[in-house]
Short mmCIF file of N, CA, C and O and ligand atoms in Angstrom, two decimals:
data_model
loop_
_atom_site.label_atom_id
_atom_site.label_comp_id
_atom_site.label_asym_id
_atom_site.label_seq_id
_atom_site.Cartn_x
_atom_site.Cartn_y
_atom_site.Cartn_z
N MET I 1 17.62 60.68 22.87
CA MET I 1 17.02 59.25 23.37
C MET I 1 17.91 57.63 22.19
O MET I 1 18.53 56.85 22.27
N ALA I 2 17.28 58.68 21.12
CA ALA I 2 17.65 57.33 19.67
C ALA I 2 19.52 57.63 19.71
O ALA I 2 19.48 59.23 19.28
N ARG I 3 20.10 56.80 20.04
CA ARG I 3 21.13 57.04 19.20
C ARG I 3 21.97 57.14 18.06
O ARG I 3 20.83 56.13 17.28
N ARG I 4 22.59 58.22 17.94
CA ARG I 4 23.01 58.20 16.28
C ARG I 4 24.08 57.22 16.08
O ARG I 4 24.89 57.02 16.98
N SER I 5 24.27 56.33 14.91
CA SER I 5 25.08 55.73 14.51
C SER I 5 25.58 55.76 13.10
O SER I 5 24.99 56.48 12.45
N ARG I 6 27.18 55.81 13.25
CA ARG I 6 27.71 56.30 11.82
C ARG I 6 27.59 55.16 10.58
O ARG I 6 28.03 55.05 9.93
N LYS I 7 27.48 53.80 11.81
CA LYS I 7 27.55 52.56 10.75
C LYS I 7 26.00 52.88 9.41
O LYS I 7 24.80 52.64 10.51
N ARG I 8 26.47 52.07 8.88
CA ARG I 8 25.46 51.95 7.81
C ARG I 8 25.16 50.21 7.52
O ARG I 8 26.44 49.72 7.01
N PRO I 9 24.32 49.55 7.68
CA PRO I 9 24.68 48.15 7.24
C PRO I 9 24.86 48.01 5.77
O PRO I 9 25.56 46.84 5.12
N TYR I 10 25.10 48.66 5.07
CA TYR I 10 25.02 48.65 3.70
C TYR I 10 24.83 50.14 3.31
O TYR I 10 24.65 51.00 3.41
N GLY I 11 25.28 49.69 1.62
CA GLY I 11 25.76 51.49 0.72
C GLY I 11 23.72 52.18 1.00
O GLY I 11 23.19 51.21 0.19
N GLU I 12 24.04 53.27 1.02
CA GLU I 12 22.67 54.07 0.71
C GLU I 12 22.87 55.08 0.02
O GLU I 12 23.66 56.28 0.67
N PRO I 13 22.49 55.05 -0.96
CA PRO I 13 22.29 56.03 -1.99
C PRO I 13 21.39 57.25 -1.84
O PRO I 13 21.98 58.08 -2.30
N HIS I 14 20.48 57.32 -1.04
CA HIS I 14 19.71 58.37 -0.46
C HIS I 14 19.70 58.97 1.31
O HIS I 14 18.93 58.73 2.00
N PRO I 15 20.88 59.52 1.55
CA PRO I 15 21.17 59.85 2.44
C PRO I 15 20.29 60.90 3.76
O PRO I 15 20.36 61.93 4.55
N GLU I 16 19.55 61.56 2.48
CA GLU I 16 18.60 63.16 2.83
C GLU I 16 17.40 62.31 4.06
O GLU I 16 17.24 63.35 4.43
N LEU I 17 17.31 61.46 4.47
CA LEU I 17 15.92 61.48 5.29
C LEU I 17 16.63 60.79 6.64
O LEU I 17 17.14 59.74 6.92
N ASP I 18 17.10 62.41 7.58
CA ASP I 18 17.72 61.65 8.80
C ASP I 18 17.35 60.77 9.83
O ASP I 18 17.87 60.13 9.98
N VAL I 19 16.01 60.96 9.84
CA VAL I 19 15.14 60.26 10.96
C VAL I 19 15.59 59.02 10.47
O VAL I 19 15.58 57.67 11.32
N ASP I 20 15.44 58.34 9.41
CA ASP I 20 15.02 57.34 8.48
C ASP I 20 16.41 56.65 8.50
O ASP I 20 16.60 55.69 8.75
N ALA I 21 17.39 57.40 8.69
CA ALA I 21 19.40 57.11 8.68
C ALA I 21 18.96 56.54 9.99
O ALA I 21 19.83 55.40 10.23
N VAL I 22 18.54 57.10 10.98
CA VAL I 22 18.71 56.20 11.93
C VAL I 22 17.84 55.48 12.57
O VAL I 22 19.02 54.32 13.34
N LEU I 23 16.87 55.37 12.49
CA LEU I 23 16.30 54.20 12.01
C LEU I 23 16.77 53.02 11.48
O LEU I 23 17.15 51.93 11.81
N ARG I 24 17.35 53.23 10.43
CA ARG I 24 18.17 52.45 9.62
C ARG I 24 19.51 51.85 10.32
O ARG I 24 19.46 50.81 9.80
N GLY I 25 20.30 52.67 10.48
CA GLY I 25 21.16 52.35 11.47
C GLY I 25 21.21 51.39 12.51
O GLY I 25 22.55 50.88 12.73
N GLY I 26 20.32 51.56 13.69
CA GLY I 26 19.64 50.69 14.31
C GLY I 26 19.32 49.39 14.36
O GLY I 26 19.15 48.67 15.03
N ALA I 27 19.31 49.37 13.01
CA ALA I 27 18.65 47.79 12.42
C ALA I 27 18.94 46.75 12.86
O ALA I 27 20.40 46.58 12.29
N ARG I 28 18.83 45.54 13.05
CA ARG I 28 18.93 44.19 12.77
C ARG I 28 18.35 43.61 12.01
O ARG I 28 17.02 44.44 11.33
N ARG I 29 19.00 42.56 11.25
CA ARG I 29 18.13 41.65 10.03
C ARG I 29 17.46 40.00 10.50
O ARG I 29 18.04 39.89 12.02
N GLU I 30 16.17 40.48 10.20
CA GLU I 30 15.61 39.15 10.48
C GLU I 30 15.20 38.24 9.35
O GLU I 30 14.69 38.72 8.53
N SER I 31 15.30 37.27 9.36
CA SER I 31 14.44 36.35 8.19
C SER I 31 13.37 36.01 8.83
O SER I 31 13.10 35.44 9.55
N GLY I 32 12.20 35.95 7.89
CA GLY I 32 10.67 35.36 8.60
C GLY I 32 10.47 34.54 7.84
O GLY I 32 11.39 33.52 6.92
N ALA I 33 9.38 33.72 8.24
CA ALA I 33 9.17 32.13 8.04
C ALA I 33 8.86 32.18 6.09
O ALA I 33 8.85 31.19 5.81
N ASP I 34 8.11 33.05 5.95
CA ASP I 34 8.03 33.04 4.43
C ASP I 34 9.26 33.60 3.82
O ASP I 34 8.97 33.50 2.56
N GLY I 35 10.39 33.35 4.27
CA GLY I 35 11.54 33.71 3.23
C GLY I 35 12.44 35.21 3.19
O GLY I 35 13.06 35.50 2.59
N ARG I 36 11.32 36.00 3.74
CA ARG I 36 11.82 37.51 3.00
C ARG I 36 12.29 37.61 4.23
O ARG I 36 12.53 37.49 5.16
N ARG I 37 13.57 39.22 3.68
CA ARG I 37 14.30 39.38 5.36
C ARG I 37 13.75 40.47 5.12
O ARG I 37 13.38 41.36 4.46
N TRP I 38 13.97 41.12 6.65
CA TRP I 38 12.88 42.00 7.21
C TRP I 38 14.50 43.03 8.22
O TRP I 38 15.31 42.03 8.84
N ASN I 39 14.39 44.52 8.51
CA ASN I 39 15.40 44.96 9.11
C ASN I 39 14.06 45.57 10.34
O ASN I 39 13.01 45.46 9.95
N VAL I 40 14.64 45.28 11.30
CA VAL I 40 13.73 45.30 12.47
C VAL I 40 14.55 45.81 13.69
O VAL I 40 15.84 46.32 13.49
N ARG I 41 13.44 46.81 14.15
CA ARG I 41 14.48 48.32 15.23
C ARG I 41 13.46 48.15 16.12
O ARG I 41 12.75 48.21 16.44
N SER I 42 14.74 47.93 16.93
CA SER I 42 13.69 48.31 18.35
C SER I 42 13.42 49.80 18.99
O SER I 42 14.65 50.22 18.63
N VAL I 43 12.51 50.21 19.57
CA VAL I 43 12.34 51.73 19.74
C VAL I 43 11.60 51.48 21.27
O VAL I 43 10.83 50.60 21.43
N ALA I 44 12.14 52.71 22.09
CA ALA I 44 11.67 52.48 23.22
C ALA I 44 10.37 52.92 23.55
O ALA I 44 9.77 52.94 24.86
N GLY I 45 9.66 53.90 22.60
CA GLY I 45 8.49 54.27 22.20
C GLY I 45 8.26 55.59 21.58
O GLY I 45 9.36 56.18 21.08
N SER I 46 7.08 55.93 21.02
CA SER I 46 7.00 57.13 19.82
C SER I 46 6.56 57.96 20.65
O SER I 46 5.54 57.77 21.74
N ALA I 47 6.09 58.81 20.10
CA ALA I 47 5.34 60.12 20.21
C ALA I 47 4.18 59.89 19.92
O ALA I 47 3.28 60.46 20.51
N LYS I 48 3.58 59.35 19.15
CA LYS I 48 2.43 59.04 18.58
C LYS I 48 1.89 57.40 18.67
O LYS I 48 2.82 56.50 19.13
N SER I 49 0.65 57.25 18.92
CA SER I 49 0.50 55.41 18.76
C SER I 49 -0.07 55.03 17.30
O SER I 49 0.14 55.69 16.74
N TYR I 50 0.41 53.79 17.19
CA TYR I 50 -0.05 53.33 16.23
C TYR I 50 -0.62 51.88 16.11
O TYR I 50 -0.90 51.66 17.39
N THR I 51 -0.86 51.33 14.76
CA THR I 51 -1.58 49.94 14.83
C THR I 51 -1.04 48.90 14.47
O THR I 51 -0.41 48.79 13.79
N CYS I 52 -1.17 47.93 15.73
CA CYS I 52 -0.44 46.90 15.47
C CYS I 52 -0.47 46.08 14.12
O CYS I 52 -1.99 45.71 14.33
N PRO I 53 0.21 45.71 13.15
CA PRO I 53 -0.83 44.84 11.62
C PRO I 53 -0.89 43.14 12.56
O PRO I 53 -1.60 42.61 11.45
N GLY I 54 0.03 42.87 13.35
CA GLY I 54 -0.20 41.60 13.97
C GLY I 54 -1.65 41.32 14.71
O GLY I 54 -1.99 40.17 14.49
N CYS I 55 -1.95 42.24 15.10
CA CYS I 55 -3.05 41.97 16.22
C CYS I 55 -4.21 43.27 16.07
O CYS I 55 -5.04 43.14 16.58
N GLN I 56 -3.83 43.93 15.11
CA GLN I 56 -4.88 45.54 15.04
C GLN I 56 -4.87 45.80 16.68
O GLN I 56 -6.15 47.04 16.28
N GLN I 57 -4.26 46.29 16.97
CA GLN I 57 -4.95 46.98 18.35
C GLN I 57 -3.85 48.25 18.24
O GLN I 57 -2.73 48.13 17.25
N THR I 58 -3.94 49.01 18.81
CA THR I 58 -3.29 49.94 19.06
C THR I 58 -2.11 49.74 19.63
O THR I 58 -2.04 49.30 20.78
N ILE I 59 -0.86 50.60 19.88
CA ILE I 59 0.01 50.46 20.21
C ILE I 59 -0.01 52.13 21.47
O ILE I 59 0.46 53.10 20.13
N PRO I 60 0.18 52.12 22.52
CA PRO I 60 0.29 53.37 22.78
C PRO I 60 1.54 53.94 22.77
O PRO I 60 2.12 53.45 22.82
N PRO I 61 1.46 55.36 22.84
CA PRO I 61 2.54 55.99 22.49
C PRO I 61 3.55 55.83 24.44
O PRO I 61 2.84 55.44 25.05
N SER I 62 4.82 55.62 24.14
CA SER I 62 5.99 55.46 25.14
C SER I 62 5.83 53.82 25.39
O SER I 62 6.25 53.52 26.72
N VAL I 63 5.08 53.37 24.87
CA VAL I 63 5.41 51.90 24.71
C VAL I 63 6.53 51.21 24.16
O VAL I 63 6.56 51.57 22.82
N ALA I 64 7.34 50.17 24.29
CA ALA I 64 8.83 49.95 23.64
C ALA I 64 7.71 49.22 22.80
O ALA I 64 7.07 47.87 23.54
N HIS I 65 8.27 48.97 21.48
CA HIS I 65 7.63 48.14 20.51
C HIS I 65 8.79 47.54 19.54
O HIS I 65 10.13 48.18 19.54
N VAL I 66 8.62 47.28 18.20
CA VAL I 66 9.34 47.14 17.10
C VAL I 66 9.35 47.69 16.07
O VAL I 66 7.53 47.87 15.47
N VAL I 67 9.82 48.23 14.77
CA VAL I 67 9.67 48.70 13.65
C VAL I 67 10.12 48.19 12.90
O VAL I 67 11.46 47.47 12.79
N ALA I 68 9.24 47.98 11.95
CA ALA I 68 9.86 45.91 11.00
C ALA I 68 9.42 47.09 9.47
O ALA I 68 8.42 47.54 9.46
N TRP I 69 10.83 46.36 8.42
CA TRP I 69 10.23 47.00 7.12
C TRP I 69 11.03 45.60 5.99
O TRP I 69 12.12 45.46 6.74
N SER I 70 10.46 45.55 5.57
CA SER I 70 11.23 44.72 4.43
C SER I 70 12.35 44.76 3.51
O SER I 70 12.67 45.98 3.40
N GLU I 71 13.38 43.96 3.35
CA GLU I 71 14.68 44.31 2.34
C GLU I 71 14.38 44.56 1.52
O GLU I 71 14.82 45.16 0.66
N GLU I 72 12.76 43.41 0.81
CA GLU I 72 13.23 43.64 -0.89
C GLU I 72 11.66 44.19 -0.72
O GLU I 72 10.40 43.94 -0.14
N HIS I 73 11.61 45.16 -1.84
CA HIS I 73 10.49 45.81 -1.82
C HIS I 73 10.64 46.68 -2.98
O HIS I 73 11.05 46.56 -3.90
N LEU I 74 8.85 46.32 -3.95
CA LEU I 74 9.32 46.31 -5.45
C LEU I 74 9.56 47.85 -6.33
O LEU I 74 10.40 48.06 -7.11
N PHE I 75 9.79 48.96 -5.02
CA PHE I 75 9.81 49.96 -5.27
C PHE I 75 11.24 50.63 -4.93
O PHE I 75 11.46 52.21 -4.49
N GLY I 76 11.72 49.85 -3.85
CA GLY I 76 13.60 49.91 -3.53
C GLY I 76 12.94 50.18 -1.61
O GLY I 76 12.08 50.22 -1.01
N ALA I 77 14.93 50.45 -1.66
CA ALA I 77 14.68 50.57 -0.31
C ALA I 77 13.89 51.20 0.86
O ALA I 77 13.43 51.08 1.44
N ASP I 78 14.09 53.25 -0.12
CA ASP I 78 13.40 53.79 0.24
C ASP I 78 11.77 53.77 0.81
O ASP I 78 11.08 54.35 1.38
N ALA I 79 11.17 53.07 -0.43
CA ALA I 79 9.98 53.00 -0.39
C ALA I 79 9.56 51.61 0.90
O ALA I 79 8.25 51.85 1.57
N ALA I 80 10.26 50.62 0.98
CA ALA I 80 10.11 49.80 2.02
C ALA I 80 10.58 50.38 3.67
O ALA I 80 10.10 50.21 4.46
N LEU I 81 11.08 51.45 3.33
CA LEU I 81 11.76 52.16 4.91
C LEU I 81 9.97 53.21 5.05
O LEU I 81 9.85 53.41 5.91
N ALA I 82 10.07 53.77 4.42
CA ALA I 82 8.17 54.78 4.12
C ALA I 82 7.33 53.63 4.42
O ALA I 82 6.10 54.31 4.99
N ASP I 83 7.53 52.35 4.40
CA ASP I 83 6.33 51.19 3.98
C ASP I 83 5.90 50.64 5.93
O ASP I 83 5.49 49.45 5.27
N ARG I 84 7.12 50.95 6.58
CA ARG I 84 7.84 50.29 7.58
C ARG I 84 6.01 50.37 8.59
O ARG I 84 5.27 51.03 8.62
N ARG I 85 6.16 49.23 9.55
CA ARG I 85 5.16 48.92 10.17
C ARG I 85 5.85 48.94 12.13
O ARG I 85 6.52 48.60 12.23
N HIS I 86 4.69 49.36 12.74
CA HIS I 86 5.47 49.07 14.31
C HIS I 86 4.44 48.13 14.80
O HIS I 86 3.18 47.94 14.08
N TRP I 87 5.13 46.79 15.26
CA TRP I 87 4.32 46.16 16.10
C TRP I 87 4.73 45.95 17.38
O TRP I 87 5.85 46.60 17.75
N HIS I 88 3.69 45.50 18.07
CA HIS I 88 3.87 44.73 19.55
C HIS I 88 5.58 43.81 19.57
O HIS I 88 5.12 42.98 18.40
N THR I 89 5.91 43.52 20.27
CA THR I 89 7.16 43.04 20.16
C THR I 89 6.71 41.46 20.28
O THR I 89 7.48 40.77 19.42
N SER I 90 5.86 40.96 21.18
CA SER I 90 5.01 40.00 21.06
C SER I 90 4.24 39.52 19.51
O SER I 90 4.80 38.55 19.31
N CYS I 91 4.13 40.36 19.17
CA CYS I 91 3.49 40.01 17.77
C CYS I 91 4.23 39.92 16.47
O CYS I 91 4.02 39.02 15.95
N TRP I 92 5.47 40.61 16.78
CA TRP I 92 6.42 40.78 16.18
C TRP I 92 6.97 39.27 15.58
O TRP I 92 7.18 38.53 14.69
N ARG I 93 7.46 38.84 16.87
CA ARG I 93 8.02 37.56 17.37
C ARG I 93 6.74 36.03 16.94
O ARG I 93 7.08 35.20 16.60
N ALA I 94 5.64 36.23 16.95
CA ALA I 94 4.43 35.09 16.87
C ALA I 94 4.27 35.51 15.79
O ALA I 94 3.47 34.36 14.87
N ARG I 95 4.55 36.20 14.86
CA ARG I 95 4.03 36.59 13.29
C ARG I 95 4.19 35.37 12.08
O ARG I 95 3.38 35.05 12.19
N ASP I 96 5.53 34.64 12.75
CA ASP I 96 5.32 33.45 11.73
C ASP I 96 4.50 32.49 12.02
O ASP I 96 4.17 31.75 11.06
N ARG I 97 4.27 32.33 13.42
CA ARG I 97 3.15 31.31 13.78
C ARG I 97 1.86 31.38 13.17
O ARG I 97 0.97 30.34 12.79
N ARG I 98 1.08 32.63 13.40
CA ARG I 98 0.11 32.54 12.63
C ARG I 98 -0.16 33.57 11.60
O ARG I 98 -1.31 33.80 10.77
N GLY I 99 1.02 34.40 11.24
CA GLY I 99 0.78 34.81 9.97
C GLY I 99 -0.24 36.46 9.95
O GLY I 99 -0.57 36.69 10.88
N PRO I 100 0.27 37.59 9.17
CA PRO I 100 -0.30 38.59 8.91
C PRO I 100 -1.44 38.61 8.37
O PRO I 100 -2.21 37.81 7.73
N ARG I 101 -1.98 39.36 9.23
CA ARG I 101 -3.70 39.41 8.68
C ARG I 101 -3.76 40.73 7.67
O ARG I 101 -3.51 41.44 8.06
N ARG I 102 -4.04 40.34 6.53
CA ARG I 102 -4.54 41.37 5.39
C ARG I 102 -6.21 41.01 5.04
O ARG I 102 -6.88 40.50 5.35
ZN1 ZN V 1 0.25 43.43 18.36
#
């Protein structure tokens, strides 16, 4: 399902996380209205369900959605990736209009 890619968008000093490397390799970059830059990856579906931070609703397994993580993180790129969030695609697109709920 997940295509492996040898391309990495930037130098990565910690390649030991295979799944994360695949995630990162297929990510695109987006800028938010808040000026932060995000890595965003579309996924066709996951084995488990997640809670979308945009609407606090569950993303059921096997539902296409996006995974996003900030490029800027206090503890570095690996921490940012570990802190990634699963969003409904529509919630991700709408986030700049209503902002995340915290
Ligand atoms: Zn949502």
